């Protein structure tokens, strides 16, 4: 077992059961475990590809380093762009989470109303609940009629004011031309 893998067992010591720790030790961290074999092969492949690519990429990396050292403004602009992109990403995540939370809240409110209505029907009985709904609908219809009458009355007042203003404007314009 690699010494670098011991930290996992030390972290899990107070959290996991002894059986789980033994399972991790035997099947994940043991040198002959499939996980360790795959890990060693991946590390070897990365190291060999790095050894092959480094001599090819070294001149480009050196030129890039010199160019960035000679013009720090590019680094500052690049850093500012990275900060801007990260900020936009975080704000997007916040928007998504808040929209999800709002959706959950509205869904919970809907189900709470459904449960509340069902509880009211259960407690008062179906006949009394229907009477309550009819009374509520008649009150709402009466309010809507009163609101319509008020709106029409205000609209007529506004229309009369506009006609007076238009008539006064035409009379003033006619007097102005007559001079």
Short mmCIF file of N, CA and C in Angstrom, two decimals, residues 6-108:
data_model
loop_
_atom_site.label_atom_id
_atom_site.label_comp_id
_atom_site.label_asym_id
_atom_site.label_seq_id
_atom_site.Cartn_x
_atom_site.Cartn_y
_atom_site.Cartn_z
N UNK A 6 -2.49 6.42 2.88
CA UNK A 6 -2.81 6.26 4.30
C UNK A 6 -3.67 7.40 4.83
N UNK A 7 -3.58 8.56 4.22
CA UNK A 7 -4.36 9.70 4.69
C UNK A 7 -5.85 9.42 4.62
N UNK A 8 -6.28 8.64 3.63
CA UNK A 8 -7.69 8.30 3.49
C UNK A 8 -8.19 7.51 4.69
N UNK A 9 -7.40 6.53 5.10
CA UNK A 9 -7.79 5.74 6.27
C UNK A 9 -7.78 6.58 7.54
N UNK A 10 -6.82 7.47 7.68
CA UNK A 10 -6.77 8.30 8.89
C UNK A 10 -7.95 9.27 8.94
N UNK A 11 -8.40 9.76 7.80
CA UNK A 11 -9.56 10.65 7.79
C UNK A 11 -10.83 9.88 8.13
N UNK A 12 -10.96 8.69 7.56
CA UNK A 12 -12.17 7.89 7.77
C UNK A 12 -12.19 7.17 9.11
N UNK A 13 -11.11 7.24 9.87
CA UNK A 13 -10.99 6.49 11.12
C UNK A 13 -12.14 6.80 12.08
N UNK A 14 -12.47 8.05 12.29
CA UNK A 14 -13.52 8.40 13.23
C UNK A 14 -14.91 8.40 12.64
N UNK A 15 -15.02 8.26 11.33
CA UNK A 15 -16.32 8.36 10.67
C UNK A 15 -16.89 6.99 10.33
N UNK A 16 -16.07 6.17 9.71
CA UNK A 16 -16.55 4.89 9.18
C UNK A 16 -16.40 3.78 10.21
N UNK A 17 -17.14 2.72 9.96
CA UNK A 17 -17.07 1.54 10.83
C UNK A 17 -15.77 0.78 10.56
N UNK A 18 -15.34 -0.03 11.51
CA UNK A 18 -14.11 -0.81 11.30
C UNK A 18 -14.23 -1.78 10.11
N UNK A 19 -15.43 -2.31 9.86
CA UNK A 19 -15.61 -3.21 8.73
C UNK A 19 -15.40 -2.46 7.41
N UNK A 20 -15.92 -1.23 7.32
CA UNK A 20 -15.74 -0.45 6.11
C UNK A 20 -14.27 -0.09 5.91
N UNK A 21 -13.59 0.26 6.99
CA UNK A 21 -12.16 0.58 6.88
C UNK A 21 -11.37 -0.63 6.40
N UNK A 22 -11.70 -1.80 6.93
CA UNK A 22 -11.01 -3.03 6.50
C UNK A 22 -11.32 -3.33 5.03
N UNK A 23 -12.57 -3.10 4.61
CA UNK A 23 -12.95 -3.31 3.22
C UNK A 23 -12.16 -2.37 2.30
N UNK A 24 -12.07 -1.09 2.68
CA UNK A 24 -11.30 -0.13 1.88
C UNK A 24 -9.84 -0.54 1.82
N UNK A 25 -9.31 -0.96 2.95
CA UNK A 25 -7.90 -1.38 3.00
C UNK A 25 -7.66 -2.59 2.10
N UNK A 26 -8.57 -3.55 2.12
CA UNK A 26 -8.36 -4.80 1.37
C UNK A 26 -8.67 -4.65 -0.12
N UNK A 27 -9.70 -3.89 -0.47
CA UNK A 27 -10.18 -3.89 -1.85
C UNK A 27 -9.90 -2.61 -2.64
N UNK A 28 -9.49 -1.55 -1.94
CA UNK A 28 -9.20 -0.31 -2.65
C UNK A 28 -7.73 0.07 -2.53
N UNK A 29 -7.20 0.00 -1.33
CA UNK A 29 -5.84 0.47 -1.09
C UNK A 29 -4.78 -0.62 -1.19
N UNK A 30 -5.16 -1.86 -1.25
CA UNK A 30 -4.19 -2.96 -1.35
C UNK A 30 -3.48 -2.87 -2.71
N UNK A 31 -2.16 -3.12 -2.76
CA UNK A 31 -1.42 -2.97 -4.03
C UNK A 31 -1.93 -3.85 -5.17
N UNK A 32 -2.54 -4.98 -4.86
CA UNK A 32 -3.04 -5.86 -5.91
C UNK A 32 -4.51 -5.62 -6.25
N UNK A 33 -5.13 -4.61 -5.64
CA UNK A 33 -6.54 -4.31 -5.91
C UNK A 33 -6.67 -3.74 -7.33
N UNK A 34 -7.78 -4.01 -8.01
CA UNK A 34 -7.98 -3.49 -9.37
C UNK A 34 -7.86 -1.97 -9.44
N UNK A 35 -8.34 -1.29 -8.42
CA UNK A 35 -8.24 0.17 -8.41
C UNK A 35 -6.79 0.63 -8.44
N UNK A 36 -5.95 -0.01 -7.65
CA UNK A 36 -4.53 0.36 -7.61
C UNK A 36 -3.83 0.02 -8.92
N UNK A 37 -4.20 -1.10 -9.53
CA UNK A 37 -3.60 -1.48 -10.81
C UNK A 37 -3.94 -0.45 -11.88
N UNK A 38 -5.21 -0.05 -11.96
CA UNK A 38 -5.63 0.96 -12.94
C UNK A 38 -4.95 2.29 -12.64
N UNK A 39 -4.85 2.64 -11.36
CA UNK A 39 -4.19 3.89 -10.97
C UNK A 39 -2.74 3.91 -11.42
N UNK A 40 -2.02 2.81 -11.21
CA UNK A 40 -0.61 2.74 -11.62
C UNK A 40 -0.48 2.84 -13.13
N UNK A 41 -1.38 2.20 -13.88
CA UNK A 41 -1.31 2.26 -15.34
C UNK A 41 -1.59 3.67 -15.85
N UNK A 42 -2.54 4.35 -15.25
CA UNK A 42 -2.85 5.73 -15.66
C UNK A 42 -1.67 6.64 -15.36
N UNK A 43 -1.08 6.50 -14.18
CA UNK A 43 0.08 7.33 -13.82
C UNK A 43 1.24 7.06 -14.76
N UNK A 44 1.48 5.80 -15.09
CA UNK A 44 2.57 5.46 -16.01
C UNK A 44 2.31 6.04 -17.40
N UNK A 45 1.06 5.99 -17.87
CA UNK A 45 0.73 6.54 -19.19
C UNK A 45 0.92 8.06 -19.21
N UNK A 46 0.50 8.72 -18.15
CA UNK A 46 0.66 10.18 -18.09
C UNK A 46 2.13 10.55 -18.04
N UNK A 47 2.91 9.82 -17.25
CA UNK A 47 4.35 10.11 -17.17
C UNK A 47 5.04 9.88 -18.51
N UNK A 48 4.72 8.80 -19.18
CA UNK A 48 5.38 8.53 -20.47
C UNK A 48 4.97 9.56 -21.52
N UNK A 49 3.70 9.96 -21.54
CA UNK A 49 3.28 10.98 -22.51
C UNK A 49 3.90 12.33 -22.17
N UNK A 50 4.09 12.62 -20.89
CA UNK A 50 4.75 13.86 -20.51
C UNK A 50 6.21 13.84 -20.94
N UNK A 51 6.87 12.71 -20.75
CA UNK A 51 8.28 12.60 -21.17
C UNK A 51 8.42 12.74 -22.68
N UNK A 52 7.45 12.26 -23.43
CA UNK A 52 7.50 12.36 -24.89
C UNK A 52 7.19 13.79 -25.34
N UNK A 53 6.18 14.42 -24.75
CA UNK A 53 5.70 15.72 -25.21
C UNK A 53 6.54 16.89 -24.70
N UNK A 54 7.22 16.75 -23.57
CA UNK A 54 7.94 17.88 -22.99
C UNK A 54 9.02 18.44 -23.91
N UNK A 55 9.87 17.60 -24.52
CA UNK A 55 10.87 18.19 -25.42
C UNK A 55 10.25 18.89 -26.63
N UNK A 56 9.09 18.43 -27.07
CA UNK A 56 8.44 19.07 -28.21
C UNK A 56 7.79 20.41 -27.82
N UNK A 57 7.24 20.47 -26.62
CA UNK A 57 6.52 21.66 -26.19
C UNK A 57 7.40 22.66 -25.46
N UNK A 58 8.60 22.28 -25.07
CA UNK A 58 9.45 23.16 -24.27
C UNK A 58 9.76 24.49 -24.97
N UNK A 59 10.08 24.53 -26.27
CA UNK A 59 10.33 25.84 -26.90
C UNK A 59 9.10 26.75 -26.89
N UNK A 60 7.93 26.18 -27.11
CA UNK A 60 6.71 26.99 -27.08
C UNK A 60 6.42 27.51 -25.67
N UNK A 61 6.63 26.66 -24.68
CA UNK A 61 6.40 27.07 -23.30
C UNK A 61 7.38 28.17 -22.91
N UNK A 62 8.64 28.04 -23.33
CA UNK A 62 9.63 29.07 -23.02
C UNK A 62 9.27 30.40 -23.69
N UNK A 63 8.87 30.36 -24.95
CA UNK A 63 8.48 31.59 -25.65
C UNK A 63 7.26 32.24 -25.00
N UNK A 64 6.29 31.42 -24.63
CA UNK A 64 5.10 31.94 -23.97
C UNK A 64 5.46 32.57 -22.63
N UNK A 65 6.34 31.95 -21.88
CA UNK A 65 6.76 32.49 -20.59
C UNK A 65 7.47 33.82 -20.77
N UNK A 66 8.36 33.91 -21.76
CA UNK A 66 9.07 35.17 -22.02
C UNK A 66 8.09 36.25 -22.47
N UNK A 67 7.14 35.90 -23.34
CA UNK A 67 6.16 36.88 -23.82
C UNK A 67 5.30 37.39 -22.68
N UNK A 68 4.87 36.51 -21.80
CA UNK A 68 4.06 36.93 -20.67
C UNK A 68 4.87 37.77 -19.68
N UNK A 69 6.15 37.45 -19.53
CA UNK A 69 7.00 38.21 -18.63
C UNK A 69 7.25 39.62 -19.18
N UNK A 70 7.38 39.74 -20.49
CA UNK A 70 7.66 41.03 -21.11
C UNK A 70 6.43 41.92 -21.22
N UNK A 71 5.24 41.33 -21.23
CA UNK A 71 4.02 42.14 -21.32
C UNK A 71 3.02 41.69 -20.25
N UNK A 72 3.16 42.25 -19.05
CA UNK A 72 2.27 41.83 -17.96
C UNK A 72 0.83 42.30 -18.16
N UNK A 73 0.60 43.26 -19.07
CA UNK A 73 -0.76 43.72 -19.31
C UNK A 73 -1.64 42.59 -19.84
N UNK A 74 -1.07 41.73 -20.65
CA UNK A 74 -1.84 40.60 -21.17
C UNK A 74 -2.26 39.68 -20.03
N UNK A 75 -1.35 39.48 -19.08
CA UNK A 75 -1.67 38.64 -17.93
C UNK A 75 -2.78 39.26 -17.11
N UNK A 76 -2.72 40.57 -16.92
CA UNK A 76 -3.74 41.25 -16.13
C UNK A 76 -5.10 41.18 -16.83
N UNK A 77 -5.11 41.42 -18.13
CA UNK A 77 -6.37 41.34 -18.89
C UNK A 77 -6.90 39.91 -18.86
N UNK A 78 -6.01 38.94 -19.04
CA UNK A 78 -6.43 37.54 -18.98
C UNK A 78 -7.00 37.18 -17.61
N UNK A 79 -6.34 37.66 -16.56
CA UNK A 79 -6.82 37.40 -15.21
C UNK A 79 -8.19 38.05 -15.00
N UNK A 80 -8.35 39.28 -15.48
CA UNK A 80 -9.64 39.97 -15.36
C UNK A 80 -10.73 39.21 -16.11
N UNK A 81 -10.41 38.70 -17.29
CA UNK A 81 -11.40 37.92 -18.05
C UNK A 81 -11.76 36.62 -17.34
N UNK A 82 -10.76 35.97 -16.75
CA UNK A 82 -11.03 34.74 -15.99
C UNK A 82 -11.93 35.05 -14.80
N UNK A 83 -11.65 36.14 -14.09
CA UNK A 83 -12.48 36.52 -12.95
C UNK A 83 -13.90 36.84 -13.41
N UNK A 84 -14.03 37.52 -14.54
CA UNK A 84 -15.36 37.84 -15.08
C UNK A 84 -16.13 36.58 -15.43
N UNK A 85 -15.48 35.65 -16.11
CA UNK A 85 -16.15 34.40 -16.49
C UNK A 85 -16.55 33.61 -15.25
N UNK A 86 -15.66 33.53 -14.27
CA UNK A 86 -15.99 32.81 -13.04
C UNK A 86 -17.15 33.47 -12.29
N UNK A 87 -17.16 34.80 -12.28
CA UNK A 87 -18.26 35.51 -11.62
C UNK A 87 -19.59 35.22 -12.32
N UNK A 88 -19.58 35.25 -13.63
CA UNK A 88 -20.81 34.96 -14.37
C UNK A 88 -21.27 33.53 -14.12
N UNK A 89 -20.33 32.60 -14.05
CA UNK A 89 -20.70 31.21 -13.78
C UNK A 89 -21.32 31.07 -12.39
N UNK A 90 -20.71 31.71 -11.39
CA UNK A 90 -21.24 31.63 -10.03
C UNK A 90 -22.62 32.26 -9.96
N UNK A 91 -22.80 33.41 -10.60
CA UNK A 91 -24.12 34.04 -10.61
C UNK A 91 -25.15 33.17 -11.33
N UNK A 92 -24.73 32.48 -12.36
CA UNK A 92 -25.63 31.56 -13.06
C UNK A 92 -26.03 30.41 -12.15
N UNK A 93 -25.06 29.89 -11.40
CA UNK A 93 -25.39 28.81 -10.46
C UNK A 93 -26.35 29.31 -9.38
N UNK A 94 -26.11 30.52 -8.89
CA UNK A 94 -26.99 31.08 -7.87
C UNK A 94 -28.40 31.24 -8.43
N UNK A 95 -28.51 31.70 -9.67
CA UNK A 95 -29.83 31.86 -10.29
C UNK A 95 -30.53 30.51 -10.42
N UNK A 96 -29.78 29.51 -10.86
CA UNK A 96 -30.38 28.18 -11.00
C UNK A 96 -30.86 27.64 -9.66
N UNK A 97 -30.04 27.80 -8.63
CA UNK A 97 -30.42 27.29 -7.31
C UNK A 97 -31.62 28.05 -6.77
N UNK A 98 -31.64 29.37 -6.96
CA UNK A 98 -32.78 30.14 -6.46
C UNK A 98 -34.06 29.79 -7.23
N UNK A 99 -33.95 29.57 -8.53
CA UNK A 99 -35.14 29.17 -9.29
C UNK A 99 -35.62 27.79 -8.87
N UNK A 100 -34.68 26.89 -8.59
CA UNK A 100 -35.07 25.56 -8.12
C UNK A 100 -35.76 25.67 -6.77
N UNK A 101 -35.19 26.48 -5.86
CA UNK A 101 -35.78 26.64 -4.53
C UNK A 101 -37.16 27.28 -4.62
N UNK A 102 -37.31 28.27 -5.50
CA UNK A 102 -38.62 28.89 -5.67
C UNK A 102 -39.63 27.88 -6.22
N UNK A 103 -39.20 27.06 -7.16
CA UNK A 103 -40.09 26.03 -7.70
C UNK A 103 -40.52 25.04 -6.63
N UNK A 104 -39.56 24.63 -5.79
CA UNK A 104 -39.89 23.71 -4.70
C UNK A 104 -40.85 24.38 -3.72
N UNK A 105 -40.60 25.66 -3.41
CA UNK A 105 -41.47 26.37 -2.47
C UNK A 105 -42.89 26.49 -3.02
N UNK A 106 -43.03 26.85 -4.30
CA UNK A 106 -44.37 26.97 -4.88
C UNK A 106 -45.06 25.61 -4.96
N UNK A 107 -44.30 24.57 -5.26
CA UNK A 107 -44.88 23.23 -5.29
C UNK A 107 -45.36 22.83 -3.90
N UNK A 108 -44.55 23.13 -2.88
CA UNK A 108 -44.96 22.82 -1.50
C UNK A 108 -46.19 23.63 -1.10
#
